[in-house]
Each structure stands twice: as C-alpha cells, then as structure tokens.
mmCIF file of N, CA and C in Angstrom:
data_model
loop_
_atom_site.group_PDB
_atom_site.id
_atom_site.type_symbol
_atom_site.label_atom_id
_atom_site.label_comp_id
_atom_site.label_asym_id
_atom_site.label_seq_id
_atom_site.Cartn_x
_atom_site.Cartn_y
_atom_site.Cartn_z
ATOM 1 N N UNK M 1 6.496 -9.228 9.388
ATOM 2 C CA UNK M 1 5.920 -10.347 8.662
ATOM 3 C C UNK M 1 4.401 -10.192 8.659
ATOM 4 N N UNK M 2 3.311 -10.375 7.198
ATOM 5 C CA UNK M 2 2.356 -10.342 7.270
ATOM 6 C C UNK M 2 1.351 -11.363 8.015
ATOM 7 N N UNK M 3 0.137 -10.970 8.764
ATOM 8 C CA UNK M 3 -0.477 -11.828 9.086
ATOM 9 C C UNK M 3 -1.592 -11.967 8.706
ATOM 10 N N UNK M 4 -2.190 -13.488 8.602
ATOM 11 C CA UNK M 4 -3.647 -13.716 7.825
ATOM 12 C C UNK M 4 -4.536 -13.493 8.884
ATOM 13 N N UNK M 5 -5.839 -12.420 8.110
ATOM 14 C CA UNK M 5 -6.860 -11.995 8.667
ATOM 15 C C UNK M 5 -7.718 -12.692 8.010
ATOM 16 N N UNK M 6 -8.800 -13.458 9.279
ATOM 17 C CA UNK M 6 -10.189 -13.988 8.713
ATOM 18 C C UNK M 6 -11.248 -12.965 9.223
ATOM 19 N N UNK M 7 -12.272 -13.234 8.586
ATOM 20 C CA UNK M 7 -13.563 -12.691 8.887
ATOM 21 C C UNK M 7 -14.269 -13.759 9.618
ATOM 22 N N UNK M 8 -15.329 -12.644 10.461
ATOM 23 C CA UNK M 8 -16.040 -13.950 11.409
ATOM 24 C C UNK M 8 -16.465 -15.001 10.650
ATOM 25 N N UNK M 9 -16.959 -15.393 9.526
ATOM 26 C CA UNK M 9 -17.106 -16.882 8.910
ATOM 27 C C UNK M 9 -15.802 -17.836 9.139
ATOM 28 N N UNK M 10 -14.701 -16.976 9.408
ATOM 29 C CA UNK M 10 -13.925 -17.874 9.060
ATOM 30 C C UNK M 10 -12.903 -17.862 7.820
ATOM 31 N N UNK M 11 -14.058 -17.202 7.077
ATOM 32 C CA UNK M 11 -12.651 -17.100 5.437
ATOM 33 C C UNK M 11 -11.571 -16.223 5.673
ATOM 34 N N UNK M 12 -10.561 -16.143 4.875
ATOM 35 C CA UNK M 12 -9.213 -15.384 4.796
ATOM 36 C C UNK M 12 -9.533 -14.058 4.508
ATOM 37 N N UNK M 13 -9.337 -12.944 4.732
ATOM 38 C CA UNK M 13 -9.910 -11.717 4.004
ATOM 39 C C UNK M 13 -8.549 -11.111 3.325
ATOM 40 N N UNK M 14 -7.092 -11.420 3.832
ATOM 41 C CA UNK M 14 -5.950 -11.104 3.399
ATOM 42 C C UNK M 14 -4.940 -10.976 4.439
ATOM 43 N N UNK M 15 -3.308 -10.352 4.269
ATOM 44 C CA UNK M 15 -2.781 -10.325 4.496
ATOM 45 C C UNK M 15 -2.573 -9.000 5.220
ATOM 46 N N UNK M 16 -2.165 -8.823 6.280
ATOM 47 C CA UNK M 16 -2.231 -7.216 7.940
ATOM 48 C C UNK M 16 -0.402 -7.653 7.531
ATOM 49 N N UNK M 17 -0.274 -6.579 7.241
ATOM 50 C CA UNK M 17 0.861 -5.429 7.465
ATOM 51 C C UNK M 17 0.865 -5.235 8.440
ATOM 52 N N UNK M 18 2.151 -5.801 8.816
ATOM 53 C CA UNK M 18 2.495 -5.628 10.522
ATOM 54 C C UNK M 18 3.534 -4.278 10.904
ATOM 55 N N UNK M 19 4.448 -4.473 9.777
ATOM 56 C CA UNK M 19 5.829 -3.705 9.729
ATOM 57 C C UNK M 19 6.399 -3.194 8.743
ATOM 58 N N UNK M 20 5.532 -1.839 8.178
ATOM 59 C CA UNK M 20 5.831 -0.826 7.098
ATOM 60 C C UNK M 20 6.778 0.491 7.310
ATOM 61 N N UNK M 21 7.651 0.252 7.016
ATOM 62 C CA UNK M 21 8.979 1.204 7.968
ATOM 63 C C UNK M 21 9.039 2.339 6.961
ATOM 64 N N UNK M 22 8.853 3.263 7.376
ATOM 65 C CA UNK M 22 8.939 4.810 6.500
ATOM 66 C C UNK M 22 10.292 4.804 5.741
ATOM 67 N N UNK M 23 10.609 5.075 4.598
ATOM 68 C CA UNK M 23 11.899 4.623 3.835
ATOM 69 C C UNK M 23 12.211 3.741 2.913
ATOM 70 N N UNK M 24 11.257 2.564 3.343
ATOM 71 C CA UNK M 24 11.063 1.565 2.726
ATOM 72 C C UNK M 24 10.438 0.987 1.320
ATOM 73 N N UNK M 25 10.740 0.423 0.392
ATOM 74 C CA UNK M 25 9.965 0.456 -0.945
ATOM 75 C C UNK M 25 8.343 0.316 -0.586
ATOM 76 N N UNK M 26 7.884 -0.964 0.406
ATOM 77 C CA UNK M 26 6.552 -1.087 0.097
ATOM 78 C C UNK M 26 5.480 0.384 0.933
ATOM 79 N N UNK M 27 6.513 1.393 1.982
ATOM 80 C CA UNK M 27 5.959 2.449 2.342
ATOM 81 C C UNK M 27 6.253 3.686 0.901
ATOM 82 N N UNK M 28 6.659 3.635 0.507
ATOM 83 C CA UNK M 28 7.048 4.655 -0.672
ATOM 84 C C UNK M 28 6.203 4.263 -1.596
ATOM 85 N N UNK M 29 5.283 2.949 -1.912
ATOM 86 C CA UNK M 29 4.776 2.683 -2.834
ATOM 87 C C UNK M 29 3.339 2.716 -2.399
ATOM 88 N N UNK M 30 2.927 3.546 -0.907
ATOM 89 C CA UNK M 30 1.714 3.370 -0.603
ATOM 90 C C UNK M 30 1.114 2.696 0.321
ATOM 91 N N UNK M 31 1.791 1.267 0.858
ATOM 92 C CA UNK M 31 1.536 0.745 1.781
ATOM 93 C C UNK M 31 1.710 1.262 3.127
ATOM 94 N N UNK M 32 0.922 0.675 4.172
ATOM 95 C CA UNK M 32 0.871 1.502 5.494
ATOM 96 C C UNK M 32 0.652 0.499 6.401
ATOM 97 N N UNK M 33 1.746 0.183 7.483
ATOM 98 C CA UNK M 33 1.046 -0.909 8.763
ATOM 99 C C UNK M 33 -0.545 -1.080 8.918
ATOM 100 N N UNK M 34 -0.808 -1.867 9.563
ATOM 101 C CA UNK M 34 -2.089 -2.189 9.278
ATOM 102 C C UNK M 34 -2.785 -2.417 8.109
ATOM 103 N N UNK M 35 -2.191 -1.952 6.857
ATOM 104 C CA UNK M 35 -2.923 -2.551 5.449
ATOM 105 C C UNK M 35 -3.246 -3.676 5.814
ATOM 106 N N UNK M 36 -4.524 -4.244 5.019
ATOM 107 C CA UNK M 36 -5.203 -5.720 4.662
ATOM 108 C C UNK M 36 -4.963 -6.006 3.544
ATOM 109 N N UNK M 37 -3.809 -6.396 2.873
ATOM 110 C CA UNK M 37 -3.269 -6.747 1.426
ATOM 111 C C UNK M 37 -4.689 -8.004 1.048
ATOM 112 N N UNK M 38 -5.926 -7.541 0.176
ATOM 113 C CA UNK M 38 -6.380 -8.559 0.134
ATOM 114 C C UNK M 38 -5.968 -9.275 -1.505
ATOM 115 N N UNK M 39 -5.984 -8.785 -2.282
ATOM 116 C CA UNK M 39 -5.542 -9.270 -3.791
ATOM 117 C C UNK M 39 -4.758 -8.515 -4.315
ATOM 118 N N UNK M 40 -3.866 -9.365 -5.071
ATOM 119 C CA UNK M 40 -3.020 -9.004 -6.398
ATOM 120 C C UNK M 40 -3.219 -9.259 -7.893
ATOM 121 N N UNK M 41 -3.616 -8.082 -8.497
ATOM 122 C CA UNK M 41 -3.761 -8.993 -10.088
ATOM 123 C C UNK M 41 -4.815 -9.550 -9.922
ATOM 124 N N UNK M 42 -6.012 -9.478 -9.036
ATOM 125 C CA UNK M 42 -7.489 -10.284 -8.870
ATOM 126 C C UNK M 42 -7.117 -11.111 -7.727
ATOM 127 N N UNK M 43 -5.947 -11.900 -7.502
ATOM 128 C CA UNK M 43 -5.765 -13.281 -6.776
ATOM 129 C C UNK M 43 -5.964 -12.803 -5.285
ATOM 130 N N UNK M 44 -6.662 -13.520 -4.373
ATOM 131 C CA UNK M 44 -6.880 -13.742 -3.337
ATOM 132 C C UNK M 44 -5.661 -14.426 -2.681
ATOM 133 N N UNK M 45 -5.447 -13.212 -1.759
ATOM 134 C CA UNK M 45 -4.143 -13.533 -0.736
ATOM 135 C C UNK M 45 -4.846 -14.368 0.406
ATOM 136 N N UNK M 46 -4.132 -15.633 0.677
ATOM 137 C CA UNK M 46 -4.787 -16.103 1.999
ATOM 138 C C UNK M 46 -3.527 -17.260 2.416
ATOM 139 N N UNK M 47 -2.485 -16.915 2.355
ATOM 140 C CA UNK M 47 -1.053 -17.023 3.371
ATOM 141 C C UNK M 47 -0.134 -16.406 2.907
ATOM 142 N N UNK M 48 1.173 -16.284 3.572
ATOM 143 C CA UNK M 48 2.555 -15.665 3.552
ATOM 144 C C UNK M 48 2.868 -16.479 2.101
ATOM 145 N N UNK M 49 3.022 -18.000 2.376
ATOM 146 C CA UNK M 49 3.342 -18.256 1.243
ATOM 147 C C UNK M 49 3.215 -18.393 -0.098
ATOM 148 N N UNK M 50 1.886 -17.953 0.099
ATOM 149 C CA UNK M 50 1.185 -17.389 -1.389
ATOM 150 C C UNK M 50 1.416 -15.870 -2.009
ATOM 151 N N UNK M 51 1.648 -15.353 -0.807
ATOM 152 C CA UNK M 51 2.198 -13.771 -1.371
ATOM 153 C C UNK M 51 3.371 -13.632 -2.118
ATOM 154 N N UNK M 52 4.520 -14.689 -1.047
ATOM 155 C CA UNK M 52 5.840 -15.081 -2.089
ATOM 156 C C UNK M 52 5.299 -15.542 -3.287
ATOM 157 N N UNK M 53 4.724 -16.755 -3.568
ATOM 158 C CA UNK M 53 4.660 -17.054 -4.932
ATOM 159 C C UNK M 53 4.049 -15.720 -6.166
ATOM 160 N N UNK M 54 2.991 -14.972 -5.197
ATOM 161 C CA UNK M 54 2.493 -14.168 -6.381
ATOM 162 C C UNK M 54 3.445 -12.955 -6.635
ATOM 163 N N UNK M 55 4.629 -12.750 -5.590
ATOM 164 C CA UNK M 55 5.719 -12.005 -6.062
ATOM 165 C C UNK M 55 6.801 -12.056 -6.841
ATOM 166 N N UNK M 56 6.663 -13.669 -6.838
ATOM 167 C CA UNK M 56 7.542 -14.249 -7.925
ATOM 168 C C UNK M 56 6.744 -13.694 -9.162
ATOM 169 N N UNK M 57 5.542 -14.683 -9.528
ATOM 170 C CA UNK M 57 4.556 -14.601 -10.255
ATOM 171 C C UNK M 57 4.552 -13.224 -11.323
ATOM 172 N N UNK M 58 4.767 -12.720 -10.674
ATOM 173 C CA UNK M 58 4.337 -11.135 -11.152
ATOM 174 C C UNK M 58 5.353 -10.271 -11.086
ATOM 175 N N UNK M 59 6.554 -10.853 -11.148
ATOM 176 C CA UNK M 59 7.773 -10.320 -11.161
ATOM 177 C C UNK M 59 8.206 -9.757 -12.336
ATOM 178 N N UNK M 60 8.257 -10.094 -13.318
ATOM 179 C CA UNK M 60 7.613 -9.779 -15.012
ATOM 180 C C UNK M 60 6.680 -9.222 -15.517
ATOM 181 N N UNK M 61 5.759 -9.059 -14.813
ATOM 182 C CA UNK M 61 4.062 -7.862 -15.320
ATOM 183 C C UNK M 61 5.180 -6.628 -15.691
ATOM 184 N N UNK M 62 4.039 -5.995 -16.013
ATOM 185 C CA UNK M 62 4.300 -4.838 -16.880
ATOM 186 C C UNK M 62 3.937 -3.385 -15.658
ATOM 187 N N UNK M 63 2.511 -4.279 -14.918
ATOM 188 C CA UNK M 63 1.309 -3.486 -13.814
ATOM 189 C C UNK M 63 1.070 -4.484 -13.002
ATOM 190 N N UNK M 64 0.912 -4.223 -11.776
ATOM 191 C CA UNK M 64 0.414 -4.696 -10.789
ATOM 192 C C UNK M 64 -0.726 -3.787 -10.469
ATOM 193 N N UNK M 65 -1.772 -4.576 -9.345
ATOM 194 C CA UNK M 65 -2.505 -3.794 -9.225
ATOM 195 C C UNK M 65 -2.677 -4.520 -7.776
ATOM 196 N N UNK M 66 -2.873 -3.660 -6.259
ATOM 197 C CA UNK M 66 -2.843 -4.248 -5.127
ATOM 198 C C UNK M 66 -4.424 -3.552 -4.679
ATOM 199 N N UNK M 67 -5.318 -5.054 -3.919
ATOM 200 C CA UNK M 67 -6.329 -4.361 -3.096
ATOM 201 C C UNK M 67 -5.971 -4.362 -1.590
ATOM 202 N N UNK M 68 -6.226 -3.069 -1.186
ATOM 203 C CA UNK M 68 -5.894 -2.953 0.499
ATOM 204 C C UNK M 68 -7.137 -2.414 1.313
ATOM 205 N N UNK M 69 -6.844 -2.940 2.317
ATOM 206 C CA UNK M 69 -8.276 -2.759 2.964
ATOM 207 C C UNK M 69 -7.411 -1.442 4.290
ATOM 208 N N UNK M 70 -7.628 -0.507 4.485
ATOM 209 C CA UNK M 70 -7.360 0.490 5.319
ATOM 210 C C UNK M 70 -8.344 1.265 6.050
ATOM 211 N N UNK M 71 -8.373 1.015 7.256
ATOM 212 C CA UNK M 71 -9.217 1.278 8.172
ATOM 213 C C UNK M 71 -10.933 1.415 7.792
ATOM 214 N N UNK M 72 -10.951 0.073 6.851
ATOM 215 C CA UNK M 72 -12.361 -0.430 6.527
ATOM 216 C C UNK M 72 -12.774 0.198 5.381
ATOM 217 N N UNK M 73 -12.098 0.976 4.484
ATOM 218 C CA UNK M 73 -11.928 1.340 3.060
ATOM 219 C C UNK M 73 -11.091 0.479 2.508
ATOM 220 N N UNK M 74 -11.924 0.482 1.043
ATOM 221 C CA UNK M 74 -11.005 -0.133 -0.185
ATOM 222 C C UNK M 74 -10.035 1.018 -0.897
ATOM 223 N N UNK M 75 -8.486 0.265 -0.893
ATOM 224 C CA UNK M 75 -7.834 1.482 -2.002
ATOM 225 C C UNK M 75 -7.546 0.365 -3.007
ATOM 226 N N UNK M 76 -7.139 0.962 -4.151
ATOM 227 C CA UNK M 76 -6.789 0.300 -5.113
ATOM 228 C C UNK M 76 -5.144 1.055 -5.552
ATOM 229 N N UNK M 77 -4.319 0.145 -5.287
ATOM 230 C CA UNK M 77 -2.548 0.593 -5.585
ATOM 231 C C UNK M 77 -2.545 0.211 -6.959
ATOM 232 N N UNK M 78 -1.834 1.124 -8.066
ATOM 233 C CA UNK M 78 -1.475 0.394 -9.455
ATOM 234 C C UNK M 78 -0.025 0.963 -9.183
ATOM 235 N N UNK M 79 0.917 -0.232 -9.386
ATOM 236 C CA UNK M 79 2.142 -0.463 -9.870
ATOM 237 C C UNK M 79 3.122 -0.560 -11.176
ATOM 238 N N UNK M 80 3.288 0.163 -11.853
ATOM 239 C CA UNK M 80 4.209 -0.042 -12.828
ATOM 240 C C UNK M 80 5.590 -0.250 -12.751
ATOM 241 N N UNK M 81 5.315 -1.695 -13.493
ATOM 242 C CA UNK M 81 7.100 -1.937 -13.057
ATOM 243 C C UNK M 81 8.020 -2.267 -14.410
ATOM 244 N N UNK M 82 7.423 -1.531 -15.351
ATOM 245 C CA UNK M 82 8.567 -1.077 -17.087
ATOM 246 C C UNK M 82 8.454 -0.092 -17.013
ATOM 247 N N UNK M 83 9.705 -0.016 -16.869
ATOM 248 C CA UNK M 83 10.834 1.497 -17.194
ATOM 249 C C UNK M 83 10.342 2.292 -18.830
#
C-alpha cells in the first residue's frame, strides 16, 4: 500500500511505493519500490484515495503520463492504454 510523503514544509510531495513485486503490471510498466508517484495527467497525488479516484478517472485515456521521483530524480512514465 502506498504511502504519503511530505516535504519538510509539510506539503504532500506524493505517493512511496512500498510494494512493487517483480512480475507485476505496475513493475513491468516501470515502477520500482520506493517510487514517489507524484502526478498523473498533471494531478497532484496527495492520498491513497485520490490515486483510486484518478485510476478510475483515467481509466478511458488514450495516455497516461506518471511523475516519479526515484532516488531524487525526476522520470517521466508515458502509458498507452489503446490497443
């Protein structure tokens, strides 16, 4: 289960990847324990239950596009999800 990371101010910076299991869709698609899932599609992740909604959300895109923060680098994931 992801957990919310703040920065010393205090704000949300995103969502820590706790448990990315080799095999798995979101490891096959790039993700890695410890990712900082910070946005989807632009949107600022800042709880679990907002990640559900933006997975609903975006369940229908055409592209996704994920920002991850990995060992203090930015990557940028693009997703295509039409066949």
């Amino acid at each position: 289960k992801p957990t919310v990371v703040f920065g010393r101010g205090g704000e949300v910076l995103g969502l820590k990847l706790t448990d990315v299991e080799q095999g798995t869709l979101a490891y096959q698609r790039g993700l890695r324990e410890g990712d900082i899932v910070e946005r989807i599609n632009g949107d600022l992740l800042t709880s679990t239950d907002e990640l559900r909604v933006m997975m609903e959300k975006h369940q229908t895109a055409d592209r996704i596009v994920v920002i991850v923060d990995r060992d203090g680098l930015k990557r940028t994931l693009t997703y295509n999800l039409s066949r």
